[in-house]
Every structure is written in C-alpha cells, then in structure tokens.
Amino acid sequence: MAEADRVELAHEPDFVLGRLTVSPVRRALIREGGAQEVLEHRVMQVLIALAKARGGVVTRDELMQSCWQGRIVGEDAVNRVMSRLRKAAEAIGTDSFRVETVTKIGYRLIALDAEGKAVPAAGALPASTPGPRITRRAVVAGALALGGTGLAAGGSLLYRRLGEPAVLAEASALTIQGRIALAQGTREGANQAVGAFRRITEIAPDQADGWGLLAIAYVRASYFRPTNESDALVERGKAALRHALQQDPGNAYAILAQTTTLPQMGRWTEGERGLRRALAARPDDSLIQSVLGNFLNAVGRFEEALVYLQKQTRTARPPSEYYTLIQALWGAGRVEELDRMTAQAAALYPSQFALWFARFYILLYGGQFSAAIAMGEDMGNRPSGIDAEEFDALMAVARAARSGARSEIDSVMDEQFRRAGQGAGMAENAIQFACLFGRLDDAFTIADAYYFDRGFVVPDARFFGSQGSYSPRSARNTRFLFQPSTARMRTDPRFQGIVESIGMERYWREIGVQPDYRRRS
C-alpha cells in the first residue's frame, strides 16, 4: 500500500457515518444530539481505513499497511482493535454502523440507515482522492469533550456548501467554542458566543442553525446589559431569528430563540409550548434540554425538570448546567443527590459566582449557619467581580440567623429593605431572608414591589460588579417562589394572590399540571 494511503488522523477530514459525524483529528464519534465517544488512536485509524473501502472488504495485511505503518503485528493486536471498534458500534454507533468479519479474508464496514438496514457507505471517504467527498448535507457536529473533562457543547450544524472542508472545519470549531462560551453563564461568555456564532453566519449564511444560535446568544448577552443596551441586543437577536426562520421555519434553535425573546411574565403557556416544539425537533440537544429544565424550575416543576436535566450524563458539566441542575435538585428535595452535585460543581468551579452563591444559600436556608459563615469567610475562594458590600450584607444575614438575636435581625432587615430598592437581585434576596427570619409581612411587602411596583419600585439590576445582570419587569425571577427558602410564604393565603397575578395559576390550569409544592401537600 502506498504511503499516501496510510491513515494519518491529522490529515483526515470529518465525515458522516449513519447518524454520526466521525472526527478523525479529535478521534471522536459524535451523534446528532451531542453525545460523543473518543476512540483510541489505532481504533480510529482502522475505522477510517474501513470507511475508505466504501463497503468493500479490507484485508488484515491492508490494515497493517494503513494503520500500523506496514509493521507486522500479531493477531491479538488486530483482534483487540476490532473488538474496541465493535464495542463503539454497539454503543454510540448503534443504528449507524457495524463491523462485519469476512472469514479468512478481512473486515468491512456496514453503514446503517434510520431503520437499521444496511446501506451504501455514502458518507464515508473514497479510497484515493486528494480531498474529502462531503455528502449533500454534511453534518458538522459541535459535541466534543473539552480538555478531557467531558464538557460537551452539543448540537450539530447542517451545511450545504459542498466541497468546502475548510468551511466545515471552521464552522465545527466555532460551534463548539460558541456553545461552551454560552454555557459559562457569564457576560464575557455570552459576548464570546455572539462572536463565534456571528462568524458562522458569515461563512455559511444559508444555514438556519447558525442564525438560530446567534439569536440565542444575543438574547443571553442582553441579560447582562442595562435596559437601553439590552433592548438593542434583543433587536439584533430578532433580526438573526428572522434569518433563521427564512432558511428553516422548523429549525430547533430558531424556535428556541423565538421562545426566549417572549416576555416571560404572563406568557408561561406559550413559552412552554415553544420549548416543547424545539425539543421535539432535537430531542437529544443539551442546550434545549437545559433551557427547558430552567423553565420548569421557574414554574415550580422541579421533579419534571430533572427528567430533562439528568439526561445529560456527562461526568463534567459547564457551570450553567450545574447551576440549573442544582436548583432543580434543591427544589425537588433530593438531598443526597444535591450534596453530591454541589460537591462535584465546587471541585470543578470553586469560585464560579453563580455556583458559589447557590452553595452558600443552600447552607444558609438549610440551617447550616456556621458552615455558611465559614464559606463566606474563606476569602481565597470567594468569586471575583462581586462588590465587597454584597459579601458584607450576606455575612450579616448569616450571623443574625446564627445568633437569633431580635436586635440583630431587625438591623439586618432594615438594611435589606434599603437594598431591595436598589435592584432586582437584592429584592429577591430580601424576600428570602425575610422568610428565613419568619418576617412574612416583610416578605410579601417586598414581593409586591418586586413583581407589581407596589409601595416602591425595584430597579432591573440584579447586583453590582463586573458579573452584574438585569431582570426587567417582563422577566422577573419566579424560581425562588417554589424553593425551600420561601416555604413559609407558600403556607400564607397571600401567596395565592401572587401566583394568580403573575399568570402562573392560569398557566398551570391551561397546561393541566400542578407545581410540586401542591402535589406534596
């Protein structure tokens, strides 16, 4: 076999095999919805050699030439590699390919269609062409592990630009980069995602996925900007959405983007139906699963949220997915699972701001006041980009809860009322702190201001510092209304007035479900 026919992973382009994208340079098999498996170097070489035969038989001698550089190796070595490849075929490659042994001759790769029937290996590479032969709608997957941690980006992009492997490779890399950045749940991450997805629309302007992801990224970026800047970003998101819908009205990311641009308050039913449509279009997509899980958290359906959030079985998740899952476990009362997940998140992201505050509040509202104080006093592991006064206020609450002193609690709640008038995030905290101290009148007074502008106006800012974000009136947080931190509020008749006024009661009735807290009572 000629030198040119030897399999060099660094020089082999991505190609399609059944429902998989095979990425030689990354040694990865990637399914449409984002699941992936990384193969050993030799196993990937053998898979490519078989794929190049396009359904023909490849002898052992030919495999040794193409994959072992002509070295003579024992049967055990070949058998071991073939066994590993078959295991991959039975796992991630199920319904995509199988490996067949041709007795006393060699092996051949059988590509499978959606019904599991053998078909010509049309997506595989021909044996002796200088460049790749891309199928009519080649799949460039964006679900690869980052740094070996198992942090999957998820999703796939369909490109029609035939014969342009450089475009496919760049779009694939940008998809991974953008989705990972988006999953960080930070201002900088959202900005990076906008840049990555905008570049995709430049190199592949006829593809709905790129435009849909760009629309989502613009909306995410708007969360971290004040109203005037936020509105401008949302308008850019809507423009990108129009491009996506022009290319494909049923595109999952376009539907997801369309749903996230809706005013959330009072439009819960429409929001859920949109998310369900997106999920139906791409049932295995981790981004859509995460957004739906976050929505279900916001409407008090934590147990159902876990159904979708726990489908993501990666050993390491990006911060935003950990945060959403932790909130669902806390709301569902899954204490042991919650402990494991918070420990796992802390080990990976000890000072990520959203995860740090989540762990602190779980300790605080769980009555572990000393543990919360110790965590807050650990200056080295405090998240950066948060104003010092935020931590000072938090520690004052924890110390007052531990002491139980009336005068200390009164002083803390006076300060919390003042802070509630400074921003949405402070008001959310003040409502929950009031519940912690048994001050239900205070909790409902602040909630009236937060949701309905009664008594005083709560500005949109969630908190201050470089990590600050914003909650406009149309998108005020509701998740905390159904979590352990506000359990006392839910026993008060006034709580019913809140859920009716924000449209939640009507939504539960229209969807035909009840929130978890009612089903437990």
Coordinates of C-alpha atoms in Angstrom, one line a residue:
M1 CA 0.0 0.0 0.0
A2 CA 1.4 3.4 -1.0
E3 CA 2.5 5.9 1.6
A4 CA -0.4 8.2 0.5
D5 CA -2.9 5.5 1.5
R6 CA -1.7 5.3 5.1
V7 CA -4.2 6.8 7.6
E8 CA -2.8 9.9 9.3
L9 CA -5.5 11.3 11.6
A10 CA -4.2 14.8 11.5
H11 CA -4.9 14.9 7.7
E12 CA -8.2 13.2 7.6
P13 CA -11.4 15.3 7.3
D14 CA -14.6 14.8 9.2
F15 CA -17.2 12.7 7.5
V16 CA -20.7 11.3 8.1
L17 CA -21.5 7.7 9.0
G18 CA -25.1 7.0 9.6
R19 CA -26.2 9.3 12.4
L20 CA -22.7 10.0 13.4
T21 CA -20.1 12.5 12.5
V22 CA -16.6 11.0 12.6
S23 CA -13.9 13.5 13.5
P24 CA -10.5 11.8 13.0
V25 CA -8.4 14.7 14.3
R26 CA -10.3 14.6 17.6
R27 CA -10.7 10.8 17.5
A28 CA -14.4 11.4 18.2
L29 CA -17.7 9.8 17.2
I30 CA -20.4 12.4 17.6
R31 CA -24.1 11.8 17.5
E32 CA -26.6 14.3 16.1
G33 CA -27.8 15.4 19.5
G34 CA -24.4 15.9 21.1
A35 CA -23.4 12.6 22.7
Q36 CA -19.8 11.7 21.8
E37 CA -17.2 9.0 22.4
V38 CA -13.4 9.4 21.9
L39 CA -11.7 6.3 20.4
E40 CA -8.1 5.2 20.8
H41 CA -5.8 6.4 18.0
R42 CA -5.5 2.9 16.4
V43 CA -9.2 2.2 16.6
M44 CA -10.0 5.4 14.8
Q45 CA -7.3 4.6 12.1
V46 CA -9.0 1.3 11.5
L47 CA -12.4 2.8 11.3
I48 CA -11.2 5.3 8.7
A49 CA -9.5 2.5 6.7
L50 CA -12.7 0.5 6.6
A51 CA -14.7 3.6 5.7
K52 CA -12.5 4.4 2.8
A53 CA -13.3 1.0 1.3
R54 CA -16.9 2.2 0.9
G55 CA -18.4 -1.2 1.8
G56 CA -15.6 -3.3 0.4
V57 CA -13.5 -5.8 2.2
V58 CA -10.2 -4.7 3.8
T59 CA -7.7 -7.5 4.5
R60 CA -5.6 -7.7 7.6
D61 CA -2.5 -7.0 5.5
E62 CA -4.1 -3.9 4.2
L63 CA -5.0 -2.8 7.7
M64 CA -1.4 -3.3 8.8
Q65 CA -0.2 -1.2 6.0
S66 CA -2.6 1.7 6.5
C67 CA -2.8 1.6 10.3
W68 CA 0.4 0.0 11.6
Q69 CA 2.7 1.6 9.0
G70 CA 3.4 -1.7 7.5
R71 CA 4.7 -3.3 10.7
I72 CA 3.8 -7.0 11.2
V73 CA 1.7 -7.3 14.3
G74 CA 0.2 -10.3 15.9
E75 CA -3.5 -11.4 15.5
D76 CA -4.1 -10.4 19.1
A77 CA -3.3 -6.7 18.3
V78 CA -5.7 -6.6 15.4
N79 CA -8.4 -8.5 17.3
R80 CA -8.1 -6.2 20.2
V81 CA -8.6 -3.1 18.0
M82 CA -11.5 -4.7 16.2
S83 CA -13.1 -5.6 19.5
R84 CA -12.9 -2.0 20.7
L85 CA -14.4 -0.8 17.4
R86 CA -17.3 -3.2 17.6
K87 CA -18.0 -2.0 21.2
A88 CA -18.2 1.5 19.9
A89 CA -20.5 0.3 17.1
E90 CA -22.8 -1.3 19.6
A91 CA -22.8 1.8 21.9
I92 CA -22.7 5.2 20.4
G93 CA -22.7 3.7 16.8
T94 CA -25.9 1.7 17.3
D95 CA -28.2 2.3 14.3
S96 CA -25.2 4.0 12.4
F97 CA -22.7 1.2 11.5
R98 CA -21.5 -2.3 12.3
V99 CA -18.3 -4.1 11.5
E100 CA -18.5 -7.4 9.7
T101 CA -15.9 -10.2 9.6
V102 CA -15.3 -11.9 6.3
T103 CA -13.9 -15.2 7.3
K104 CA -10.2 -15.8 6.4
I105 CA -10.2 -12.6 4.4
G106 CA -10.7 -9.4 6.4
Y107 CA -13.4 -6.9 7.5
R108 CA -15.8 -4.5 6.1
L109 CA -17.8 -1.6 7.4
I110 CA -21.6 -1.7 7.1
A111 CA -23.4 1.7 7.2
L112 CA -26.9 1.6 8.5
D113 CA -30.0 3.7 7.8
A114 CA -32.5 5.0 10.3
E115 CA -34.3 1.6 10.3
G116 CA -31.1 -0.3 11.0
K117 CA -30.8 -1.6 7.4
A118 CA -27.5 -1.8 5.6
V119 CA -27.0 0.9 3.0
P120 CA -24.1 2.0 0.8
A121 CA -21.5 3.8 2.9
A122 CA -22.2 7.1 1.1
G123 CA -20.9 9.3 3.9
A124 CA -17.5 7.5 4.0
L125 CA -14.4 8.7 2.3
P126 CA -13.4 7.2 -1.1
A127 CA -10.1 5.3 -1.1
S128 CA -7.9 7.5 -3.2
T129 CA -9.0 11.1 -3.7
P130 CA -6.9 14.1 -2.7
G131 CA -9.7 15.8 -0.8
P132 CA -12.9 14.7 1.1
R133 CA -16.1 14.0 -0.6
I134 CA -18.8 15.8 1.5
T135 CA -22.3 14.5 1.4
R136 CA -25.1 16.7 0.2
R137 CA -26.0 17.8 3.8
A138 CA -22.8 17.1 5.7
V139 CA -23.1 17.2 9.4
V140 CA -20.6 19.2 11.3
A141 CA -21.1 18.3 14.9
G142 CA -20.4 20.5 17.8
A143 CA -20.4 18.0 20.7
L144 CA -16.8 17.3 21.7
A145 CA -15.1 17.0 25.0
L146 CA -13.1 20.0 26.3
G147 CA -9.7 19.2 27.8
G148 CA -10.8 15.6 28.6
T149 CA -13.3 16.8 31.2
G150 CA -16.3 15.6 29.3
L151 CA -17.7 19.2 28.9
A152 CA -19.9 18.7 25.8
A153 CA -21.0 21.5 23.7
G154 CA -23.9 19.7 22.0
G155 CA -25.7 20.4 18.8
S156 CA -25.0 20.0 15.1
L157 CA -24.9 22.2 12.1
L158 CA -26.0 21.2 8.6
Y159 CA -24.1 22.8 5.8
R160 CA -24.9 22.8 2.1
R161 CA -21.6 24.3 0.9
L162 CA -20.3 21.3 -1.0
G163 CA -16.6 20.6 -1.3
E164 CA -15.5 23.2 1.2
P165 CA -13.8 21.3 4.0
A166 CA -12.2 24.4 5.4
V167 CA -15.7 26.0 5.9
L168 CA -16.9 22.8 7.6
A169 CA -13.9 22.6 9.9
E170 CA -14.1 26.3 10.9
A171 CA -17.9 26.1 11.5
S172 CA -17.5 23.0 13.6
A173 CA -14.8 24.6 15.8
L174 CA -16.8 27.8 16.1
T175 CA -19.9 25.8 17.1
I176 CA -18.0 24.1 19.9
Q177 CA -16.4 27.4 21.0
G178 CA -19.7 29.3 21.0
R179 CA -21.7 26.7 22.9
I180 CA -19.1 26.3 25.5
A181 CA -18.9 30.0 26.0
L182 CA -22.7 30.3 26.2
A183 CA -22.8 27.6 28.9
Q184 CA -20.5 29.6 31.2
G185 CA -23.4 31.8 32.2
T186 CA -21.3 35.0 32.3
R187 CA -21.3 38.3 30.5
E188 CA -18.0 37.5 28.9
G189 CA -19.1 34.1 27.8
A190 CA -22.2 35.4 26.2
N191 CA -20.1 38.0 24.3
Q192 CA -17.8 35.3 23.1
A193 CA -20.7 33.2 21.9
V194 CA -22.1 36.1 19.9
G195 CA -18.7 36.5 18.2
A196 CA -18.4 32.8 17.4
F197 CA -21.9 32.4 16.0
R198 CA -21.7 35.6 14.1
R199 CA -18.7 34.3 12.3
I200 CA -20.6 31.1 11.4
T201 CA -23.3 33.2 9.7
E202 CA -20.6 34.9 7.7
I203 CA -19.0 31.7 6.3
A204 CA -22.3 29.8 6.0
P205 CA -25.1 32.4 5.6
D206 CA -27.6 29.9 4.2
Q207 CA -27.8 27.7 7.4
A208 CA -30.6 28.1 9.9
D209 CA -28.7 26.6 12.8
G210 CA -26.0 29.4 12.8
W211 CA -28.6 32.1 12.7
G212 CA -30.7 30.5 15.4
L213 CA -27.7 30.1 17.7
L214 CA -26.7 33.7 17.1
A215 CA -30.2 34.8 18.0
I216 CA -30.0 32.9 21.3
A217 CA -26.6 34.3 22.0
Y218 CA -27.8 37.9 21.5
V219 CA -30.7 37.3 23.9
R220 CA -28.3 35.8 26.5
A221 CA -26.0 38.7 26.2
S222 CA -28.9 41.1 26.8
Y223 CA -29.3 39.7 30.3
F224 CA -26.0 41.3 31.3
R225 CA -26.8 44.8 30.0
P226 CA -28.9 47.7 31.3
T227 CA -32.3 48.3 29.5
N228 CA -31.2 50.5 26.7
E229 CA -28.3 48.2 25.7
S230 CA -30.4 45.1 26.4
D231 CA -33.2 46.3 24.0
A232 CA -30.7 46.8 21.2
L233 CA -29.2 43.3 21.7
V234 CA -32.7 41.8 21.7
E235 CA -33.5 43.5 18.4
R236 CA -30.3 42.1 16.9
G237 CA -31.5 38.7 18.2
K238 CA -34.8 39.2 16.5
A239 CA -33.1 40.1 13.2
A240 CA -31.0 36.9 13.4
L241 CA -34.1 34.9 14.2
R242 CA -35.8 36.2 11.0
H243 CA -32.8 34.9 9.0
A244 CA -33.1 31.5 10.7
L245 CA -36.8 31.2 10.1
Q246 CA -36.3 32.2 6.4
Q247 CA -33.9 29.3 6.0
D248 CA -36.0 26.8 8.0
P249 CA -39.2 27.7 9.8
G250 CA -39.0 24.5 11.8
N251 CA -35.4 24.9 13.0
A252 CA -35.0 23.9 16.6
Y253 CA -32.7 26.8 17.5
A254 CA -34.9 29.3 15.8
I255 CA -37.9 28.1 17.8
L256 CA -35.8 28.2 21.0
A257 CA -34.7 31.8 20.1
Q258 CA -38.2 32.8 19.4
T259 CA -39.3 31.5 22.8
T260 CA -36.6 33.3 24.7
T261 CA -37.5 36.6 23.1
L262 CA -41.0 36.4 24.5
P263 CA -41.8 38.4 27.6
Q264 CA -41.9 35.6 30.2
M265 CA -44.3 37.0 32.8
G266 CA -47.9 36.1 32.0
R267 CA -46.9 34.1 28.9
W268 CA -45.9 30.8 30.5
T269 CA -48.1 28.6 28.4
E270 CA -46.8 30.0 25.1
G271 CA -43.2 29.7 26.4
E272 CA -43.5 26.0 27.4
R273 CA -45.1 25.1 24.1
G274 CA -42.3 26.8 22.1
L275 CA -39.7 24.9 24.2
R276 CA -41.5 21.6 23.6
R277 CA -41.5 22.2 19.8
A278 CA -37.8 22.9 19.9
L279 CA -37.2 19.7 21.9
A280 CA -39.3 17.7 19.5
A281 CA -37.1 18.9 16.7
R282 CA -33.9 18.0 18.5
P283 CA -34.7 15.7 21.5
D284 CA -31.1 15.0 22.4
D285 CA -29.8 18.6 22.3
S286 CA -28.3 19.5 25.7
L287 CA -28.9 23.3 25.2
I288 CA -32.6 22.8 24.6
Q289 CA -32.9 20.3 27.5
S290 CA -31.1 22.8 29.8
V291 CA -33.4 25.7 28.8
L292 CA -36.5 23.6 29.2
G293 CA -35.2 22.4 32.6
N294 CA -34.6 26.0 33.7
F295 CA -38.2 27.0 32.6
L296 CA -39.7 24.1 34.6
N297 CA -37.7 25.2 37.6
A298 CA -39.2 28.7 37.2
V299 CA -42.8 27.3 37.3
G300 CA -42.3 25.1 40.3
R301 CA -42.0 21.8 38.4
F302 CA -38.6 20.7 39.7
E303 CA -39.2 16.9 39.5
E304 CA -40.1 17.2 35.8
A305 CA -37.1 19.5 35.2
L306 CA -34.8 16.7 36.5
V307 CA -36.1 14.3 33.8
Y308 CA -34.5 16.5 31.1
L309 CA -31.5 17.8 33.1
Q310 CA -30.4 14.3 34.1
K311 CA -30.5 13.1 30.5
Q312 CA -27.2 15.0 30.2
T313 CA -24.9 12.3 31.6
R314 CA -21.5 13.9 31.1
T315 CA -19.1 13.5 34.0
A316 CA -18.4 17.2 34.0
R317 CA -20.9 19.9 33.0
P318 CA -20.5 23.6 32.2
P319 CA -21.3 26.0 35.0
S320 CA -24.8 27.0 33.8
E321 CA -25.9 23.3 33.6
Y322 CA -24.6 22.6 37.1
Y323 CA -26.5 25.6 38.3
T324 CA -29.8 24.6 36.7
L325 CA -29.5 21.0 37.9
I326 CA -28.6 22.1 41.5
Q327 CA -31.6 24.4 41.6
A328 CA -33.8 21.5 40.4
L329 CA -32.4 19.1 43.0
W330 CA -32.8 21.6 45.8
G331 CA -36.4 22.4 44.8
A332 CA -37.2 18.7 44.5
G333 CA -35.8 18.0 47.9
R334 CA -33.3 15.4 46.6
V335 CA -30.9 16.0 49.4
E336 CA -28.3 13.3 48.8
E337 CA -28.1 13.9 45.1
L338 CA -27.9 17.7 45.8
D339 CA -24.9 17.1 48.1
R340 CA -23.1 15.1 45.5
M341 CA -23.8 17.6 42.7
T342 CA -22.8 20.7 44.8
A343 CA -19.6 18.9 45.8
Q344 CA -18.8 18.0 42.2
A345 CA -19.5 21.5 41.0
A346 CA -17.4 23.0 43.8
A347 CA -14.5 20.8 42.9
L348 CA -14.6 21.9 39.2
Y349 CA -15.6 25.5 39.7
P350 CA -14.8 26.6 43.3
S351 CA -15.2 30.3 42.7
Q352 CA -17.7 30.5 39.8
F353 CA -20.0 33.2 41.1
A354 CA -23.5 31.6 40.4
L355 CA -22.4 28.2 41.8
W356 CA -20.7 29.8 44.8
F357 CA -23.9 31.7 45.8
A358 CA -26.0 28.6 45.2
R359 CA -23.9 26.6 47.6
F360 CA -24.0 29.4 50.2
Y361 CA -27.7 29.8 50.1
I362 CA -28.3 26.0 50.3
L363 CA -26.3 26.0 53.5
L364 CA -28.0 29.1 54.9
Y365 CA -31.6 28.0 54.2
G366 CA -30.7 24.5 55.4
G367 CA -29.9 25.9 58.8
Q368 CA -26.2 25.3 58.5
F369 CA -25.3 28.8 59.5
S370 CA -21.8 28.2 60.8
A371 CA -20.9 26.4 57.6
A372 CA -22.3 29.2 55.5
I373 CA -20.3 31.8 57.6
A374 CA -17.1 29.7 57.2
M375 CA -17.6 29.6 53.4
G376 CA -18.1 33.3 53.3
E377 CA -15.0 34.0 55.4
D378 CA -12.9 31.9 53.0
M379 CA -11.6 35.0 51.1
G380 CA -9.4 32.9 48.7
N381 CA -12.4 31.1 47.2
R382 CA -14.8 34.0 47.0
P383 CA -15.9 34.7 43.4
S384 CA -14.3 37.7 41.7
G385 CA -16.2 40.6 40.2
I386 CA -18.6 41.0 43.1
D387 CA -18.7 44.2 45.1
A388 CA -17.4 43.8 48.7
E389 CA -20.7 45.2 50.1
E390 CA -22.5 42.2 48.7
F391 CA -20.5 39.8 50.8
D392 CA -20.8 42.1 53.8
A393 CA -24.6 42.1 53.6
L394 CA -24.6 38.3 53.1
M395 CA -22.4 37.6 56.1
A396 CA -24.6 39.9 58.3
V397 CA -27.6 37.8 57.4
A398 CA -25.9 34.5 58.2
R399 CA -24.6 35.9 61.5
A400 CA -28.0 37.2 62.5
A401 CA -29.6 33.8 61.6
R402 CA -27.0 32.0 63.8
S403 CA -27.4 34.4 66.8
G404 CA -31.2 34.6 66.6
A405 CA -30.9 38.0 68.4
R406 CA -34.0 40.2 67.8
S407 CA -32.0 43.4 67.6
E408 CA -29.5 41.9 65.1
I409 CA -32.3 40.6 62.9
D410 CA -34.1 43.9 63.0
S411 CA -31.0 45.7 61.9
V412 CA -30.4 43.2 59.1
M413 CA -33.9 43.5 57.8
D414 CA -33.8 47.3 57.8
E415 CA -30.7 47.1 55.6
Q416 CA -32.4 44.5 53.4
F417 CA -35.4 46.8 52.8
R418 CA -32.9 49.5 51.7
R419 CA -31.1 47.2 49.4
A420 CA -34.4 45.9 47.9
G421 CA -35.0 49.3 46.5
Q422 CA -31.6 49.2 44.7
G423 CA -32.1 46.3 42.4
A424 CA -33.9 43.1 41.5
G425 CA -31.3 40.7 42.8
M426 CA -31.3 42.4 46.2
A427 CA -35.1 42.3 46.3
E428 CA -35.1 38.6 45.6
N429 CA -32.6 38.0 48.4
A430 CA -34.5 40.2 50.8
I431 CA -37.8 38.3 50.2
Q432 CA -36.0 35.0 51.0
F433 CA -34.1 36.5 54.0
A434 CA -37.4 37.7 55.4
C435 CA -38.8 34.2 55.2
L436 CA -35.7 32.9 56.9
F437 CA -36.4 35.2 59.8
G438 CA -40.1 34.5 59.9
R439 CA -40.9 38.0 58.7
L440 CA -43.7 37.1 56.3
D441 CA -45.3 40.6 56.2
D442 CA -41.9 41.9 55.1
A443 CA -41.5 39.2 52.5
F444 CA -44.9 40.0 50.9
T445 CA -44.3 43.7 51.0
I446 CA -41.0 43.3 49.1
A447 CA -42.6 40.8 46.7
D448 CA -45.4 43.3 45.9
A449 CA -42.7 45.9 45.0
Y450 CA -40.6 43.3 43.1
Y451 CA -43.4 42.0 40.8
F452 CA -46.0 44.8 40.8
D453 CA -44.3 48.1 41.7
R454 CA -46.5 48.4 44.8
G455 CA -45.1 50.5 47.6
F456 CA -41.7 51.2 45.9
V457 CA -40.0 50.5 42.6
V458 CA -37.4 47.8 42.2
P459 CA -34.8 48.6 39.5
D460 CA -33.8 46.0 37.0
A461 CA -30.2 45.4 38.2
R462 CA -29.7 42.1 39.9
F463 CA -26.5 43.1 41.6
F464 CA -23.5 45.2 41.0
G465 CA -19.9 44.5 39.9
S466 CA -18.5 43.0 36.7
Q467 CA -20.7 39.9 37.0
G468 CA -23.9 42.0 37.3
S469 CA -27.0 41.1 35.3
Y470 CA -30.5 42.5 34.9
S471 CA -34.1 41.4 35.4
P472 CA -36.6 43.6 33.6
R473 CA -40.2 43.6 34.8
S474 CA -41.2 41.2 32.0
A475 CA -38.6 38.6 33.1
R476 CA -38.6 38.7 36.9
N477 CA -37.3 35.6 38.6
T478 CA -40.0 33.2 39.9
R479 CA -38.0 30.1 40.7
F480 CA -37.3 31.1 44.3
L481 CA -41.0 31.3 45.0
F482 CA -41.1 27.5 44.9
Q483 CA -37.9 26.6 46.6
P484 CA -37.2 25.7 50.3
S485 CA -36.1 29.3 51.0
T486 CA -39.7 30.5 50.7
A487 CA -41.6 27.5 52.1
R488 CA -43.2 29.8 54.8
M489 CA -44.6 32.1 52.1
R490 CA -46.4 29.2 50.4
T491 CA -48.4 28.5 53.6
D492 CA -49.8 32.0 53.6
P493 CA -53.1 32.9 51.8
R494 CA -51.4 35.9 50.2
F495 CA -49.2 33.6 48.2
Q496 CA -52.1 32.6 46.0
G497 CA -52.6 36.2 45.1
I498 CA -49.0 36.4 43.8
V499 CA -49.3 33.3 41.5
E500 CA -52.6 34.4 40.2
S501 CA -51.4 38.0 39.4
I502 CA -48.2 36.8 37.6
G503 CA -50.3 34.4 35.4
M504 CA -48.9 31.3 36.9
E505 CA -52.3 29.9 38.1
R506 CA -53.8 30.3 34.7
Y507 CA -50.7 28.6 33.1
W508 CA -50.9 25.5 35.5
R509 CA -54.6 25.2 34.6
E510 CA -54.0 25.5 30.8
I511 CA -51.2 23.0 30.8
G512 CA -53.1 20.7 33.1
V513 CA -50.3 20.3 35.8
Q514 CA -49.8 21.2 39.4
P515 CA -46.5 22.6 40.8
D516 CA -44.5 20.2 43.1
Y517 CA -45.4 22.0 46.3
R518 CA -49.1 21.4 45.8
R519 CA -48.6 17.7 44.9
R520 CA -46.6 17.2 48.1
S521 CA -49.2 18.8 50.4

